[in-house]
Short mmCIF file of C-alpha atoms and ligand atoms in Angstrom, two decimals:
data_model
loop_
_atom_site.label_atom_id
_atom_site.label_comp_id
_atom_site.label_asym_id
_atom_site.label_seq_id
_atom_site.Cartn_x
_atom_site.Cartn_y
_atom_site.Cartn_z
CA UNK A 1 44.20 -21.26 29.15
CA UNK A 2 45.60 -18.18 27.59
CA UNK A 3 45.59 -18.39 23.85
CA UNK A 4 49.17 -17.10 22.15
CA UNK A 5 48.29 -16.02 18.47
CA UNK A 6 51.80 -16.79 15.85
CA UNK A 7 50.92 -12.72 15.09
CA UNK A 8 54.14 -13.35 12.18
CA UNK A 9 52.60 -16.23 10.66
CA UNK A 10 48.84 -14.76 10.58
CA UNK A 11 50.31 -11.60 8.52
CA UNK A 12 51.43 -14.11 5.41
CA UNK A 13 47.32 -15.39 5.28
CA UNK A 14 44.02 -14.64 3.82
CA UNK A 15 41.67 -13.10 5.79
CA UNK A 16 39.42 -13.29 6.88
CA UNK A 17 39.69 -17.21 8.54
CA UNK A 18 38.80 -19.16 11.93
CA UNK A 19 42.02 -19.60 13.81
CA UNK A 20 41.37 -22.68 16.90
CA UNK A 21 43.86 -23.45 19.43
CA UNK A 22 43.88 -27.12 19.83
CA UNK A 23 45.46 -26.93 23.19
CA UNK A 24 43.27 -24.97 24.69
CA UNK A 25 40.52 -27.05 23.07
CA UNK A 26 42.43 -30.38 23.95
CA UNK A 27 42.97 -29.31 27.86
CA UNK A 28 38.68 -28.51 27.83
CA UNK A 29 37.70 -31.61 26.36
CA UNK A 30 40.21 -33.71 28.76
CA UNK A 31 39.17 -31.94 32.18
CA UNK A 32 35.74 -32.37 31.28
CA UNK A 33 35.25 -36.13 30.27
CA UNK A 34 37.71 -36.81 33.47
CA UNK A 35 35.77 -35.15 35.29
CA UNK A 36 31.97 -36.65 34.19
CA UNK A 37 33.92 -40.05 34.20
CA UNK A 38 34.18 -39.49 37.93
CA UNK A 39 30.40 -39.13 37.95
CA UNK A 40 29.28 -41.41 35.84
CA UNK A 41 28.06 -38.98 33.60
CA UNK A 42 27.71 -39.24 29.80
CA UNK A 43 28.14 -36.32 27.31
CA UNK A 44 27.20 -36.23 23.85
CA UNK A 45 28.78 -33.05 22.26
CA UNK A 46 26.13 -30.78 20.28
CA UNK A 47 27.34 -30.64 17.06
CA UNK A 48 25.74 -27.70 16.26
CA UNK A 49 28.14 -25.84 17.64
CA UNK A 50 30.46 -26.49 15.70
CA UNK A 51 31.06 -29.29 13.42
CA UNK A 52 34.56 -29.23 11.84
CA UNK A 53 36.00 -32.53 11.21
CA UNK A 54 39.24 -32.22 13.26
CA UNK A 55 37.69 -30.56 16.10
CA UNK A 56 34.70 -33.86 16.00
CA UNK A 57 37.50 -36.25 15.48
CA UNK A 58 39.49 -35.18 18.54
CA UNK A 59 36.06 -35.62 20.60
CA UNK A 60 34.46 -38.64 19.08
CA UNK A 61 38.38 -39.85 20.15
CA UNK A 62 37.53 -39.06 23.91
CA UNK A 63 34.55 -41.23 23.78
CA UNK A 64 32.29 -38.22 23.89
CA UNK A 65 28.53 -39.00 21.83
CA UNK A 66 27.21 -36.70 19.44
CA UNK A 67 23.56 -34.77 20.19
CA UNK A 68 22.76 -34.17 16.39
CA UNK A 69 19.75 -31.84 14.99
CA UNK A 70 20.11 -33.43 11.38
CA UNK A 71 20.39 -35.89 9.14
CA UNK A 72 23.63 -33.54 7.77
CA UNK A 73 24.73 -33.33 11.59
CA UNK A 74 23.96 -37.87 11.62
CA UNK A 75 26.39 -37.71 8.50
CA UNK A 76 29.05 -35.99 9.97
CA UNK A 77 29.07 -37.85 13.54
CA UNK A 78 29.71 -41.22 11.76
CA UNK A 79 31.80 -39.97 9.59
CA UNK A 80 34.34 -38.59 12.05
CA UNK A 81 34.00 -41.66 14.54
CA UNK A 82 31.00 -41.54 16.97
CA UNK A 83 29.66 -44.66 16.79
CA UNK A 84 25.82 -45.25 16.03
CA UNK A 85 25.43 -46.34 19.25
CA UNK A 86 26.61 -42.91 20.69
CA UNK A 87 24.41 -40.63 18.48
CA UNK A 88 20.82 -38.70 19.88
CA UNK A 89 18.35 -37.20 17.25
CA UNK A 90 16.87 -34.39 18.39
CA UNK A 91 14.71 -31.44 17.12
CA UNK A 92 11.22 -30.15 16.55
CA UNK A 93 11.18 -31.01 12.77
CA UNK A 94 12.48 -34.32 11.75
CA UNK A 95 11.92 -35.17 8.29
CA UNK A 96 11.38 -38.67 6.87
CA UNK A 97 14.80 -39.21 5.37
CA UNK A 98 15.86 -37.92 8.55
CA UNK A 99 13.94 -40.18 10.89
CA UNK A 100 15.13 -43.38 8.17
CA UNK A 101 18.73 -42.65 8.32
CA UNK A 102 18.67 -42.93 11.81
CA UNK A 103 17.12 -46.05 12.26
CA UNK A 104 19.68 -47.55 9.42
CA UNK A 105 22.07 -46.44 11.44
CA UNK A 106 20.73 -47.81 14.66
CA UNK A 107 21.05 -44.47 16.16
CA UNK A 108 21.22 -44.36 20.33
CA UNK A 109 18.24 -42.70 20.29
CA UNK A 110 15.43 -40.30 19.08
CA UNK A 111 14.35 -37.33 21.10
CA UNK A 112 10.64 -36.66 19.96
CA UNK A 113 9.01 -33.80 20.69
CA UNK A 114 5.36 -34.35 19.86
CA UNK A 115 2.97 -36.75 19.55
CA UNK A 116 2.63 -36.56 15.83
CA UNK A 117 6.35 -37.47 15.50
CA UNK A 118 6.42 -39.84 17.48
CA UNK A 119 3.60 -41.75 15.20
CA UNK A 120 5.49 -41.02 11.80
CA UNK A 121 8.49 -42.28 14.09
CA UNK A 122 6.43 -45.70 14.61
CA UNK A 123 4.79 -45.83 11.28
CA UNK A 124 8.75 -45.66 9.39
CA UNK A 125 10.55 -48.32 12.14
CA UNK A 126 6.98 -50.72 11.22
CA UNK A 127 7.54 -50.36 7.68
CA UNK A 128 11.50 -51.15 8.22
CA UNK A 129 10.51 -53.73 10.55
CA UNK A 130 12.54 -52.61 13.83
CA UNK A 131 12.46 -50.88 16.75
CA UNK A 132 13.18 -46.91 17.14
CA UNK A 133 14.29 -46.01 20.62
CA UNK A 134 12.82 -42.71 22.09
CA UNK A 135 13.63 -40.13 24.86
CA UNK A 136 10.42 -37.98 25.19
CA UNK A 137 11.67 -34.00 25.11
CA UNK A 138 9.58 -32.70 28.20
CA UNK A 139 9.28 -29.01 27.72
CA UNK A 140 9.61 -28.24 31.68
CA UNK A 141 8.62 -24.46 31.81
CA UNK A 142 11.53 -23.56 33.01
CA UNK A 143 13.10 -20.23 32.40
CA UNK A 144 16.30 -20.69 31.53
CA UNK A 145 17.23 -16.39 31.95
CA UNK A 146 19.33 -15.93 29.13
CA UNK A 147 18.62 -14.09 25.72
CA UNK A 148 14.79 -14.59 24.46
CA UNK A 149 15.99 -16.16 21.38
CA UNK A 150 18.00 -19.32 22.83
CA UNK A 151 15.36 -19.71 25.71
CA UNK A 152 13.65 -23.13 24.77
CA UNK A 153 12.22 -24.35 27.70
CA UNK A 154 9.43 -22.37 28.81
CA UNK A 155 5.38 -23.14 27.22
CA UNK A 156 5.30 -20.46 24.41
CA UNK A 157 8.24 -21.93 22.88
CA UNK A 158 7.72 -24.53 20.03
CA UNK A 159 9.86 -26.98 22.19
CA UNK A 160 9.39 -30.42 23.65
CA UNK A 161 6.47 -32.07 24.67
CA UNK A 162 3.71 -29.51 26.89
CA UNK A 163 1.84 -30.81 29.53
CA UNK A 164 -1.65 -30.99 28.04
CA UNK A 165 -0.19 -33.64 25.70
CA UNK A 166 1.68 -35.74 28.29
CA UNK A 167 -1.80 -38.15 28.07
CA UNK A 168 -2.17 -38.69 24.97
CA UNK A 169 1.46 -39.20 24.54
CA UNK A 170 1.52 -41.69 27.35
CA UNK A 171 -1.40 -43.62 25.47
CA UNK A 172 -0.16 -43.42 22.54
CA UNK A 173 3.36 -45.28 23.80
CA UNK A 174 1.58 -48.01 25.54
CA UNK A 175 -0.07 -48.94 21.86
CA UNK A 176 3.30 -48.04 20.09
CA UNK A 177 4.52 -51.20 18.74
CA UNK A 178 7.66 -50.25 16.92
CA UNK A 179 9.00 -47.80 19.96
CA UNK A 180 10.79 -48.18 22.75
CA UNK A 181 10.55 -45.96 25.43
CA UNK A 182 14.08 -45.23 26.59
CA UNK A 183 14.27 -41.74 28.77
CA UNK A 184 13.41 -38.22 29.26
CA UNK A 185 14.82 -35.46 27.46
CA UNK A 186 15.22 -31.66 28.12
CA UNK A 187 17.18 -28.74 27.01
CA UNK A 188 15.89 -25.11 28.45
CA UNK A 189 18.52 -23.28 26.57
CA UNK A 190 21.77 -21.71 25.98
CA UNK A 191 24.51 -19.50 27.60
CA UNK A 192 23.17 -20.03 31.08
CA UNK A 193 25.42 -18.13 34.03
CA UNK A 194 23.06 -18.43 36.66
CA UNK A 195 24.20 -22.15 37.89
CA UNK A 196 20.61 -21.89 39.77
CA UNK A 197 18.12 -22.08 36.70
CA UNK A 198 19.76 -25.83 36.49
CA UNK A 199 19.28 -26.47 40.37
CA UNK A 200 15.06 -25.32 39.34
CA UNK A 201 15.62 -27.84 36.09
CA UNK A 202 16.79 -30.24 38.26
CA UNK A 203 13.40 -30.28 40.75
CA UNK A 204 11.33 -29.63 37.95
CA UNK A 205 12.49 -33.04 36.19
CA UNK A 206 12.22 -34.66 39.57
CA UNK A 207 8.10 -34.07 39.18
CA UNK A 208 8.15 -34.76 35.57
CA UNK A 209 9.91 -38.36 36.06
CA UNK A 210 7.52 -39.03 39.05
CA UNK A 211 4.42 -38.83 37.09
CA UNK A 212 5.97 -40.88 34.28
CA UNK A 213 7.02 -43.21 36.61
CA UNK A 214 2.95 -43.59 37.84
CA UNK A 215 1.92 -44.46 34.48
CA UNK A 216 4.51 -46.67 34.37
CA UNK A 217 6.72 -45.56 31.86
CA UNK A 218 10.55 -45.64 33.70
CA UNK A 219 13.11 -43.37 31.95
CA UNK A 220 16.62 -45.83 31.64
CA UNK A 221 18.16 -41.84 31.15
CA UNK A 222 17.79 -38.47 31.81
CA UNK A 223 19.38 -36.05 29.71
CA UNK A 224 19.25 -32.68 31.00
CA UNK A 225 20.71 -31.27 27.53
CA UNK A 226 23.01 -28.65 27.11
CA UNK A 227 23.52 -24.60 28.01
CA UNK A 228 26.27 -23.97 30.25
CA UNK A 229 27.16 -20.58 29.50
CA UNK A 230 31.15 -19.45 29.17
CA UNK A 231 32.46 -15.84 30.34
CA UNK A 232 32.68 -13.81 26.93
CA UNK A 233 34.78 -11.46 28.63
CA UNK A 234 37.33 -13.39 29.79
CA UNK A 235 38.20 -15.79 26.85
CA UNK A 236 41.97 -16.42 28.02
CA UNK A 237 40.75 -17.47 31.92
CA UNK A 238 39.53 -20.74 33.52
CA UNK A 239 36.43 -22.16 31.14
CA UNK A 240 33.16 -22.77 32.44
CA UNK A 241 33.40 -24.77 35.69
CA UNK A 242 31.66 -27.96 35.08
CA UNK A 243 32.39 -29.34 38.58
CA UNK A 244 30.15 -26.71 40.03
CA UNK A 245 27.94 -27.59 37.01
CA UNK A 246 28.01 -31.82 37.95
CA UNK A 247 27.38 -31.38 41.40
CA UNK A 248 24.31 -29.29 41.18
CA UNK A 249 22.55 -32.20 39.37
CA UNK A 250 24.32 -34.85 42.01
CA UNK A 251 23.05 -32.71 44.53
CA UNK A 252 19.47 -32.25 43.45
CA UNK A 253 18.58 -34.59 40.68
CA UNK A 254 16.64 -37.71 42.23
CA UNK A 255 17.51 -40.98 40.59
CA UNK A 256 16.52 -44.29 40.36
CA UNK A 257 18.97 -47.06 40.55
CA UNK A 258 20.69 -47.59 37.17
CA UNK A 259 19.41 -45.02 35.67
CA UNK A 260 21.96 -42.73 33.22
CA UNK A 261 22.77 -38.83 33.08
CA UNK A 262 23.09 -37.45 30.05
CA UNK A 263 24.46 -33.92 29.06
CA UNK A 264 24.87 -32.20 25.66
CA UNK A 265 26.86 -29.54 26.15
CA UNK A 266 27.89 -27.52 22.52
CA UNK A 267 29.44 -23.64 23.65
CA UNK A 268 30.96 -24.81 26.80
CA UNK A 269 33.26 -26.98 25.14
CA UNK A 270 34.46 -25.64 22.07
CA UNK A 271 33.79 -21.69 22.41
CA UNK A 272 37.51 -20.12 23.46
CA UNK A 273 39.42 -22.43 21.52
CA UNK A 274 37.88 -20.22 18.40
CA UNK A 275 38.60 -16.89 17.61
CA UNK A 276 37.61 -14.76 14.14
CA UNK A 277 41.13 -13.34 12.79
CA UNK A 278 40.42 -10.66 10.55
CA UNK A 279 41.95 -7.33 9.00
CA UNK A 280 41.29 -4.24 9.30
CA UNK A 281 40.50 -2.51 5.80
CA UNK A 282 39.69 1.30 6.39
CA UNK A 283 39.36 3.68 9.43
CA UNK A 284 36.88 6.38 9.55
CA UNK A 285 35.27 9.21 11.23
CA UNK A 286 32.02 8.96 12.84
CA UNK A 287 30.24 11.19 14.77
CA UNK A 288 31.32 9.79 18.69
CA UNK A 289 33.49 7.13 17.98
CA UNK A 290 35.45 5.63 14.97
CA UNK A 291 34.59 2.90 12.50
CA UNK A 292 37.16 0.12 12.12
CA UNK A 293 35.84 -1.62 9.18
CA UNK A 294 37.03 -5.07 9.20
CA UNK A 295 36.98 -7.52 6.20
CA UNK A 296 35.09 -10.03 8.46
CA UNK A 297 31.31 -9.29 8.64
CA UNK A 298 28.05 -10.99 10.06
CA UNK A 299 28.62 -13.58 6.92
CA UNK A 300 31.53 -15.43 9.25
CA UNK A 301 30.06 -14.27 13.03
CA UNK A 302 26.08 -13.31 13.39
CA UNK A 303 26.37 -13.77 16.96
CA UNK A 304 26.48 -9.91 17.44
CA UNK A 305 23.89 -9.33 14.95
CA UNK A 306 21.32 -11.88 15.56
CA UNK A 307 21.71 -11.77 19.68
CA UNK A 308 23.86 -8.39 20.42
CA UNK A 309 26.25 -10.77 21.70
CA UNK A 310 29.10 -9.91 23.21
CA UNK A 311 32.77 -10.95 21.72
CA UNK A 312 35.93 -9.32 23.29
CA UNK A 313 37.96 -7.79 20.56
CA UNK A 314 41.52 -7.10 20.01
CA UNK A 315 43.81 -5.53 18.03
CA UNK A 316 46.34 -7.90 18.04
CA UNK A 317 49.35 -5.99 15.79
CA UNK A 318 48.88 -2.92 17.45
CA UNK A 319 49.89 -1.75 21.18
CA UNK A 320 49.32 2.26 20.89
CA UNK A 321 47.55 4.17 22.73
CA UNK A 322 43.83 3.85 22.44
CA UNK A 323 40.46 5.27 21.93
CA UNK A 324 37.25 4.14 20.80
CA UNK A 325 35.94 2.30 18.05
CA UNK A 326 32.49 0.74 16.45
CA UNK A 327 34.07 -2.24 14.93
CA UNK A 328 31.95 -2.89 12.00
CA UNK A 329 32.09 -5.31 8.89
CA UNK A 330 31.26 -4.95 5.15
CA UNK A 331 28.00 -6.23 4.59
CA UNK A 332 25.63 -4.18 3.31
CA UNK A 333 23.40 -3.72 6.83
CA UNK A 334 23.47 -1.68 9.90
CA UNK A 335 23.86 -4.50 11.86
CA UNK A 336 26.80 -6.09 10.83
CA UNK A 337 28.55 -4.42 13.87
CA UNK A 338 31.07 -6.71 16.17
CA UNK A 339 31.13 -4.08 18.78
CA UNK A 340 30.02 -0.46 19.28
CA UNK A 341 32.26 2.06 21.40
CA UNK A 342 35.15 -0.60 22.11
CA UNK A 343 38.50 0.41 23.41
CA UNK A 344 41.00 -0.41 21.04
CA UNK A 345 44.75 0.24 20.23
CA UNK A 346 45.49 3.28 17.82
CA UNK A 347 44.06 1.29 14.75
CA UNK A 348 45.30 1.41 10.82
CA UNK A 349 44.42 0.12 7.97
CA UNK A 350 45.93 -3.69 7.97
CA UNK A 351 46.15 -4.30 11.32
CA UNK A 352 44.97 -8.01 12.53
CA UNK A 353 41.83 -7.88 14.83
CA UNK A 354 41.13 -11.01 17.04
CA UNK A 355 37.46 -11.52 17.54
CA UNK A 356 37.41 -13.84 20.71
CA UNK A 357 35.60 -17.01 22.29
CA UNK A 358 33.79 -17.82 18.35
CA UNK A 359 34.84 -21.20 18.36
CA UNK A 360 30.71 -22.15 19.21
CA UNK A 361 27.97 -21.23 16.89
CA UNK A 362 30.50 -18.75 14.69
CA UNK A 363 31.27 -21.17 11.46
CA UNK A 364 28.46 -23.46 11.93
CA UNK A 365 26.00 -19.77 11.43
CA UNK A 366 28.03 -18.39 9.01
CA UNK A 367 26.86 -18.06 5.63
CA UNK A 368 27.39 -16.95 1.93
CA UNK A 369 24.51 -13.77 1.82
CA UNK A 370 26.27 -10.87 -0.70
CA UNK A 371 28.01 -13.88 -2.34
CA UNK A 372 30.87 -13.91 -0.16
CA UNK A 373 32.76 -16.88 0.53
CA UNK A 374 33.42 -19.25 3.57
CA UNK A 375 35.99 -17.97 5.46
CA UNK A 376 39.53 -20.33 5.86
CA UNK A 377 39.69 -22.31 8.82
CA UNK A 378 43.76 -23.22 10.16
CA UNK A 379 44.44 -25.04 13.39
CA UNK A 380 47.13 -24.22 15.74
CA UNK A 381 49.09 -27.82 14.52
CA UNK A 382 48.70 -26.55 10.71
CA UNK A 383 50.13 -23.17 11.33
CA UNK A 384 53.11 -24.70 13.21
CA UNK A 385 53.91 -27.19 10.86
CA UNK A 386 53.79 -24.63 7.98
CA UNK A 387 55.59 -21.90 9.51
CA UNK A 388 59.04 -22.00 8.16
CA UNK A 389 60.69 -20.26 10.96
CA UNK A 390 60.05 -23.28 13.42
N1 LLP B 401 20.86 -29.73 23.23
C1 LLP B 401 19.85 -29.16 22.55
C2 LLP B 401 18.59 -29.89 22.42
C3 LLP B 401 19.99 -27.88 22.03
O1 LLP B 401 18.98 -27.31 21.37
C4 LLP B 401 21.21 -27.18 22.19
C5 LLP B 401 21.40 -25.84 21.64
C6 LLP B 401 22.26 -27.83 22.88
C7 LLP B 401 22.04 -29.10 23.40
C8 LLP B 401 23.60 -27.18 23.11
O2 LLP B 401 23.50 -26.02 23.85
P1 LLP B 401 24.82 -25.29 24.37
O3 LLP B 401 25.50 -26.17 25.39
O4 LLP B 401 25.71 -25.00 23.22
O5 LLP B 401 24.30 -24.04 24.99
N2 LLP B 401 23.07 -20.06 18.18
C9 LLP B 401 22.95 -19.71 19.57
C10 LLP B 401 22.78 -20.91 20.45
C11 LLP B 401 21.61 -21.78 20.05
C12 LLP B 401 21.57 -23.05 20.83
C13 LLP B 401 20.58 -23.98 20.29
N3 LLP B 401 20.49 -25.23 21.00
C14 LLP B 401 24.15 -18.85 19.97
O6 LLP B 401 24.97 -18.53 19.13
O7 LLP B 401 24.25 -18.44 21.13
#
């Protein structure tokens, strides 16, 4: 859905800020929990992605669950109207208060990655006298053929549960008094485009739940965790197709009778409805190119920095004739660079630059290094209300 920026209204604010388009978010989160309805698939959004209260309110409203990776992220869910019962726990390093929050809450479920949690996990729901329920997170050794750092599911990573601990792990359930073993859990990683790295997750599970299965431990759910990647380039064109998505794991996932899907998708569903508006402070000469140097650095968008991720950027006040630019930020490093040798407008000093598809893993990454502050954040709905012109 093509995004239309209120280019009047943006020149009377602060930059930089987050601008989201909440009908372009609303018309994502719609299509997609019609369309897992259909399958009889459930989806519990990963916060992590981003975790602004309007934006969780409009998809705890859907009936979408939360995958959290904190106590902070456990906070928030309940706060903006997932229910308990709709809330997973996941990641490598659970601390206690962690671990006890969710079992006051009666949290869905715990995804435990080793076999060491999983005994502090027993040894806190004995001492509070209930029951903790737990998805095992299987690392599969899958590559997942995306960037190195958001790979999780192959061996060297510190992910999920390898298979020269599956024994003990097994053993150790079948003594666990204050568990209950609910499902399997696995996440390979993020911004995947090649639709058959899931059809490979999807066999790989298939042996994983067999051999769980013949030491008797039966998974009620599978949750085959997030990563559906989104086109960068294109952030104004169809989203990621989550049909194709669905019926790759219809087609290929075996399942026993009853038992759930689960999916925690973060990027896919919030990622285009976010863009970084920012302004453009000086212009200068380089050597091949010139530098726009923007007011917004790697503080509000490490993407770039951290991954050399791509963001499509535009000039959105300008429509002259173009040439090429490294569209840089302020921080004091080399690699606070948005974008090296990008076509852009004839670009002054002022001019608004639109730094697409950073509705995932921009705000929720950003932080406050050379002292800066947290960028503004204004939904479509605010700016319309507050523009005096409509
Ligand atoms: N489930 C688990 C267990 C995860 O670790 C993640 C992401 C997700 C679900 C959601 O994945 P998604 O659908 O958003 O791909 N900061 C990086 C991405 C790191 C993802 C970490 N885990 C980035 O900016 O690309």
């Amino acid at each position: 859905m093509k995004t239309k920026f209120p280019v009047e209204r943006f020149q009377q604010l602060e930059t930089p800020f987050y601008y989201y388009d909440l009908d372009s978010l609303d018309q994502t989160l719609h299509e997609v929990a019609t369309l897992a309805g259909q399958y009889g698939y459930r989806i519990h959004y990963a916060l992590k992605a981003n975790a602004n209260v309007p934006i969780l309110k409009r998809i705890s409203a859907l009936g979408y669950g939360a995958d959290c990776v904190s106590g902070y992220e456990i906070r928030r869910a309940l706060e903006t109207g997932f229910s308990p019962s709709d809330i997973v726990f996941a990641g490598v390093g659970k601390a206690d208060w962690e671990i006890e929050l969710g079992l006051d809450h009666g949290i869905s479920c715990f995804n435990s990655e080793s076999v060491q949690e999983l005994e502090v996990i027993n040894e806190i729901a004995a001492r509070k006298g209930v029951k903790a329920r737990v998805a095992l997170r299987i690392n599969p050794n899958v590559d997942a053929h995306t960037h190195h750092y958001i790979t999780t599911g192959v061996e060297e990573n510190k992910f999920g549960i390898n298979p020269w601990d599956r024994e003990q792990v097994v053993r150790f359930l079948t003594m666990a008094r204050n568990i209950e073993f609910v499902g399997l859990h696995f996440h390979i990683g993020s911004q995947i485009t090649n639709y058959d790295v899931f059809k490979g997750l999807c066999i790989r599970i298939n042996e994983i739940q067999s051999w769980f299965a013949s030491q008797m431990l039966m998974a009620k759910s599978i949750n085959v965790g997030g990563g559906l990647g989104v086109n960068y380039s294109d952030p104004d064109g169809n989203g990621p197709d989550f049909k194709t998505y669905f019926e790759i794991f219809k087609h290929h996932l075996d399942l026993q009778p009853g038992q759930e899907v689960h999916f925690e998708p973060g990027r896919a569903l919030v990622a285009h409805s976010g863009s970084l508006i920012s302004r453009v402070l000086y212009v200068k000469e380089g050597i091949k190119t010139h530098f726009a140097i923007l007011d917004a650095g790697m503080t509000e968008l490490i993407r770039p920095a951290l991954y050399q991720a791509f963001h499509l950027i535009q000039n959105i006040t300008s429509s002259a004739d173009g040439k090429l630019y490294d569209v840089v930020g302020p921080i004091c490093e080399s690699s606070d660079c948005f974008g090296k040798a990008v076509y852009l407008p004839e670009t002054h000093r002022g001019d608004l630059i639109a730094i697409r598809s950073t509705g995932a893993y921009g705000e929720t990454m950003s932080s406050n290094y050379n002292l800066r502050e947290k960028a503004k954040t204004w939904y479509s709905d605010e700016i319309q209300s507050n523009d005096p012109s409509k």
